[in-house]
CSV table of C-alpha atoms in Angstrom, one decimal:
chain,number,residue,atom,x,y,z
A,1424,ASP,CA,0.3,0.1,-0.1
A,1425,SER,CA,1.1,3.3,-1.0
A,1426,GLY,CA,-0.6,5.3,0.6
A,1427,VAL,CA,-2.2,7.0,-2.7
A,1428,THR,CA,-6.1,6.2,-2.4
A,1429,GLN,CA,-8.0,7.1,-5.9
A,1430,THR,CA,-11.8,6.8,-6.2
A,1431,PRO,CA,-14.0,5.0,-7.9
A,1432,LYS,CA,-11.3,2.1,-8.9
A,1433,HIS,CA,-13.8,1.8,-11.9
A,1434,LEU,CA,-15.7,3.6,-14.4
A,1435,ILE,CA,-17.4,2.8,-17.1
A,1436,THR,CA,-19.4,5.2,-19.2
A,1437,ALA,CA,-20.5,6.9,-22.1
A,1438,THR,CA,-19.2,8.8,-25.3
A,1439,GLY,CA,-19.8,12.7,-24.4
A,1440,GLN,CA,-20.7,11.8,-21.2
A,1441,ARG,CA,-17.9,13.6,-18.0
A,1442,VAL,CA,-16.6,12.2,-15.5
A,1443,THR,CA,-14.3,13.3,-11.8
A,1444,LEU,CA,-11.4,11.3,-11.0
A,1445,ARG,CA,-10.0,12.1,-7.3
A,1446,CYS,CA,-7.0,10.8,-6.2
A,1447,SER,CA,-6.4,11.5,-1.8
A,1448,PRO,CA,-1.4,12.1,-1.6
A,1449,ARG,CA,-0.1,10.5,0.8
A,1450,SER,CA,0.2,12.2,4.0
A,1451,GLY,CA,2.4,14.7,4.5
A,1452,ASP,CA,2.8,14.9,0.2
A,1453,LEU,CA,1.7,18.0,-1.6
A,1454,SER,CA,2.9,16.8,-4.6
A,1455,VAL,CA,-0.2,15.3,-6.8
A,1456,TYR,CA,0.7,13.7,-10.7
A,1457,TRP,CA,-2.0,13.2,-12.7
A,1458,TYR,CA,-1.3,10.2,-15.6
A,1459,GLN,CA,-2.7,8.0,-18.6
A,1460,GLN,CA,-2.6,4.5,-19.6
A,1461,SER,CA,-3.5,3.2,-22.4
A,1462,LEU,CA,-2.7,0.0,-23.8
A,1463,ASP,CA,-0.9,1.9,-27.0
A,1464,GLN,CA,0.6,4.6,-25.1
A,1465,GLY,CA,2.7,3.9,-22.5
A,1466,LEU,CA,2.5,5.6,-19.4
A,1467,GLN,CA,1.6,9.3,-20.8
A,1468,PHE,CA,2.0,11.9,-17.6
A,1469,LEU,CA,-0.9,14.5,-17.1
A,1470,ILE,CA,-0.5,17.3,-15.4
A,1471,GLN,CA,1.4,18.1,-12.3
A,1472,TYR,CA,0.3,20.0,-9.2
A,1473,TYR,CA,2.1,20.9,-5.8
A,1474,ASN,CA,0.7,22.7,-2.6
A,1475,GLY,CA,-2.6,24.2,-5.1
A,1476,GLU,CA,-0.7,25.1,-7.7
A,1477,GLU,CA,-0.1,23.6,-11.6
A,1478,ARG,CA,3.3,22.5,-11.5
A,1479,ALA,CA,3.7,20.9,-14.9
A,1480,LYS,CA,2.1,20.0,-17.3
A,1481,GLY,CA,2.0,17.3,-19.4
A,1482,ASN,CA,0.4,15.4,-22.6
A,1483,ILE,CA,-3.9,16.6,-21.1
A,1484,LEU,CA,-6.1,17.8,-23.6
A,1485,GLU,CA,-8.7,20.9,-23.5
A,1486,ARG,CA,-11.7,18.7,-22.7
A,1487,PHE,CA,-9.6,17.3,-19.6
A,1488,SER,CA,-9.0,20.1,-16.1
A,1489,ALA,CA,-7.7,19.6,-12.9
A,1490,GLN,CA,-7.7,21.1,-9.5
A,1491,GLN,CA,-6.0,20.2,-6.1
A,1492,PHE,CA,-7.7,21.8,-3.0
A,1493,PRO,CA,-6.4,22.9,-0.1
A,1494,ASP,CA,-7.1,19.1,1.5
A,1495,LEU,CA,-4.3,18.7,-1.2
A,1496,HIS,CA,-6.4,15.7,-2.6
A,1497,SER,CA,-6.9,16.1,-6.0
A,1498,GLU,CA,-10.1,15.5,-8.6
A,1499,LEU,CA,-9.6,15.0,-12.5
A,1500,ASN,CA,-11.8,16.2,-14.8
A,1501,LEU,CA,-12.6,14.3,-17.6
A,1502,SER,CA,-15.6,16.0,-20.2
A,1503,SER,CA,-16.9,14.8,-24.2
A,1504,LEU,CA,-16.0,11.8,-23.1
A,1505,GLU,CA,-14.2,9.5,-26.3
A,1506,LEU,CA,-13.4,5.8,-27.1
A,1507,GLY,CA,-10.3,6.4,-26.9
A,1508,ASP,CA,-10.3,8.3,-23.2
A,1509,SER,CA,-10.2,4.6,-22.0
A,1510,ALA,CA,-7.6,3.7,-20.4
A,1511,LEU,CA,-6.5,3.1,-16.7
A,1512,TYR,CA,-5.2,6.4,-14.5
A,1513,PHE,CA,-2.5,6.9,-12.4
A,1514,CYS,CA,-2.3,9.7,-8.9
A,1515,ALA,CA,0.9,10.0,-7.6
A,1516,SER,CA,2.2,11.8,-4.5
A,1517,SER,CA,5.7,13.4,-3.5
A,1518,VAL,CA,6.9,15.5,-0.6
A,1519,GLY,CA,8.6,18.4,-2.4
A,1520,ARG,CA,7.4,19.4,-5.7
A,1521,TRP,CA,10.6,17.4,-8.2
A,1522,LEU,CA,10.7,14.4,-7.7
A,1523,GLY,CA,14.8,15.0,-7.0
A,1524,SER,CA,13.6,15.7,-3.2
A,1525,GLY,CA,12.5,12.6,-2.8
A,1526,THR,CA,10.3,9.8,-4.1
A,1527,GLN,CA,7.1,9.5,-6.3
A,1528,TYR,CA,4.3,7.0,-4.5
A,1529,PHE,CA,1.5,5.9,-7.1
A,1530,GLY,CA,-2.0,4.9,-6.6
A,1531,PRO,CA,-3.7,2.0,-7.5
A,1532,GLY,CA,-5.1,4.1,-10.5
A,1533,THR,CA,-8.8,4.2,-11.8
A,1534,ARG,CA,-10.0,2.3,-14.8
A,1535,LEU,CA,-12.1,4.3,-17.3
A,1536,THR,CA,-13.9,2.5,-19.9
A,1537,VAL,CA,-15.7,4.3,-22.0
A,1538,LEU,CA,-18.2,2.8,-24.2
B,196,ASP,CA,12.7,18.5,-24.4
B,197,ALA,CA,15.1,15.6,-23.4
B,198,LYS,CA,13.6,12.3,-24.5
B,199,THR,CA,14.9,8.8,-24.1
B,200,THR,CA,15.5,5.7,-25.3
B,201,GLN,CA,14.6,2.3,-23.9
B,202,PRO,CA,14.8,-1.4,-26.2
B,203,ASN,CA,11.8,-2.6,-26.0
B,204,SER,CA,12.0,-5.8,-24.1
B,205,MET,CA,14.5,-8.0,-22.5
B,206,GLU,CA,14.9,-11.5,-21.7
B,207,SER,CA,16.8,-12.8,-18.6
B,208,ASN,CA,17.2,-15.5,-15.9
B,209,GLU,CA,16.6,-16.0,-12.3
B,210,GLU,CA,19.3,-15.1,-10.3
B,211,GLU,CA,21.4,-13.9,-13.1
B,212,PRO,CA,22.3,-10.1,-13.6
B,213,VAL,CA,20.2,-7.7,-15.9
B,214,HIS,CA,20.8,-4.5,-17.6
B,215,LEU,CA,18.5,-2.6,-18.5
B,216,PRO,CA,20.1,0.8,-20.8
B,217,CYS,CA,18.6,3.9,-21.4
B,218,ASN,CA,19.7,6.3,-23.9
B,219,HIS,CA,19.1,10.6,-23.3
B,220,SER,CA,21.8,11.5,-25.5
B,221,THR,CA,19.9,15.1,-25.1
B,222,ILE,CA,20.1,15.5,-21.7
B,223,SER,CA,21.0,18.9,-19.7
B,224,GLY,CA,23.2,19.0,-17.2
B,225,THR,CA,20.8,19.1,-14.6
B,226,ASP,CA,18.3,16.7,-15.6
B,227,TYR,CA,17.6,14.1,-12.2
B,228,ILE,CA,17.8,10.1,-14.2
B,229,HIS,CA,15.2,8.1,-12.4
B,230,TRP,CA,13.6,4.6,-12.9
B,231,TYR,CA,10.4,3.3,-12.1
B,232,ARG,CA,9.0,-0.1,-12.7
B,233,GLN,CA,5.7,-1.1,-13.1
B,234,LEU,CA,5.3,-5.2,-11.5
B,235,PRO,CA,1.7,-6.5,-13.7
B,236,SER,CA,-2.0,-5.1,-13.0
B,237,GLN,CA,-0.4,-3.0,-10.6
B,238,GLY,CA,0.5,0.9,-10.4
B,239,PRO,CA,4.9,2.0,-10.7
B,240,GLU,CA,7.3,2.6,-7.8
B,241,TYR,CA,10.2,3.4,-7.7
B,242,VAL,CA,13.3,2.0,-7.8
B,243,ILE,CA,16.5,4.3,-7.8
B,244,HIS,CA,17.8,8.0,-9.6
B,245,GLY,CA,20.9,9.8,-9.7
B,246,LEU,CA,22.2,12.9,-11.4
B,247,THR,CA,25.6,12.2,-11.4
B,248,SER,CA,27.3,9.7,-10.0
B,249,ASN,CA,26.5,6.1,-10.0
B,250,VAL,CA,23.8,4.7,-7.0
B,251,ASN,CA,23.2,1.5,-5.2
B,252,ASN,CA,20.2,0.9,-3.0
B,253,ARG,CA,19.1,-2.1,-2.2
B,254,MET,CA,17.0,-2.9,-4.4
B,255,ALA,CA,18.9,-1.7,-7.6
B,256,SER,CA,22.0,0.5,-9.1
B,257,LEU,CA,21.9,2.5,-11.2
B,258,ALA,CA,25.5,3.5,-13.7
B,259,ILE,CA,25.6,7.1,-15.1
B,260,ALA,CA,28.0,7.3,-18.2
B,261,GLU,CA,30.3,9.7,-17.6
B,262,ASP,CA,29.1,12.3,-20.5
B,263,ARG,CA,25.6,11.6,-18.3
B,264,LYS,CA,24.0,10.7,-21.9
B,265,SER,CA,23.6,7.2,-20.9
B,266,SER,CA,22.5,5.2,-17.8
B,267,THR,CA,21.9,1.4,-16.9
B,268,LEU,CA,19.7,0.6,-14.6
B,269,ILE,CA,21.4,-3.5,-13.4
B,270,LEU,CA,19.3,-5.8,-11.3
B,271,HIS,CA,22.3,-7.6,-10.1
B,272,ARG,CA,20.2,-10.6,-9.4
B,273,ALA,CA,16.7,-10.9,-11.7
B,274,THR,CA,14.2,-12.8,-9.4
B,275,LEU,CA,10.8,-13.3,-11.0
B,276,ARG,CA,9.1,-10.7,-9.5
B,277,ASP,CA,11.4,-8.7,-11.2
B,278,ALA,CA,9.2,-9.5,-14.2
B,279,ALA,CA,8.6,-5.6,-14.7
B,280,VAL,CA,8.3,-2.8,-17.5
B,281,TYR,CA,11.3,-0.6,-16.5
B,282,TYR,CA,10.9,2.8,-16.8
B,283,CYS,CA,14.0,5.6,-17.3
B,284,ILE,CA,12.6,9.4,-16.8
B,285,LEU,CA,14.0,12.9,-17.2
B,286,GLU,CA,12.9,15.4,-14.6
B,287,ASN,CA,14.4,18.9,-15.1
B,288,GLN,CA,15.5,20.2,-12.1
B,289,ALA,CA,13.2,23.3,-12.6
B,290,GLY,CA,10.3,20.6,-12.4
B,291,THR,CA,8.8,21.5,-15.1
B,292,ALA,CA,9.2,18.5,-17.4
B,293,LEU,CA,8.6,14.7,-16.9
B,294,ILE,CA,9.7,12.7,-19.8
B,295,PHE,CA,9.2,8.3,-19.3
B,296,GLY,CA,10.4,6.5,-22.0
B,297,LYS,CA,8.7,4.3,-23.7
B,298,GLY,CA,9.4,1.7,-21.5
B,299,THR,CA,11.3,-2.1,-21.4
B,300,THR,CA,9.0,-5.2,-21.3
B,301,LEU,CA,11.2,-7.2,-18.6
B,302,SER,CA,11.5,-11.4,-18.4
B,303,VAL,CA,13.2,-13.4,-16.5
B,304,SER,CA,12.6,-17.4,-16.5
B,305,SER,CA,13.1,-19.8,-14.0
């Protein structure tokens, strides 16, 4: 158990819908990272938040957005869902604003299926 | 942005050493090199990281070339549990970019 929790574990929805994925970082960690893992793309970094502020951005689509709340939990919002958005979404957390200052701990993931 | 290149797959026998290479020819002087692995049906887990000097921990060793354009993750004695996808990641010290390689799928045979 990494200490990072993600809910829900599984999510099945239809194209065009909007969903919210939730992540609670390890106690004391200020950074939250979101990743998307699909079969053909491997692990893709989406976005990082540090202490409530956006810190780094990767290949995140405009239909996707995220935020980190004052209690440090984070939500990833996916809208206008397409079949290609079906993937495993991981959240990770670390103490500092960059990995060099500590290890990144991954949650168990949320499996999103868009039908 | 600096990128990494890894072989798609490698095979090893149990209890033999494994050397997993990563090429990062465009690395900058302040980029950290991180290795993570992902066991089947699990989230990735940290293995090791370094900047310039070779690093050792209980899981593995990281050998960094003198010019830093490549690095090698060394598993000293592979076990069946080491079968996973291994990712070589560069992170610049400003923390504005996280660049994953495609990963190397390591198979371990008994």
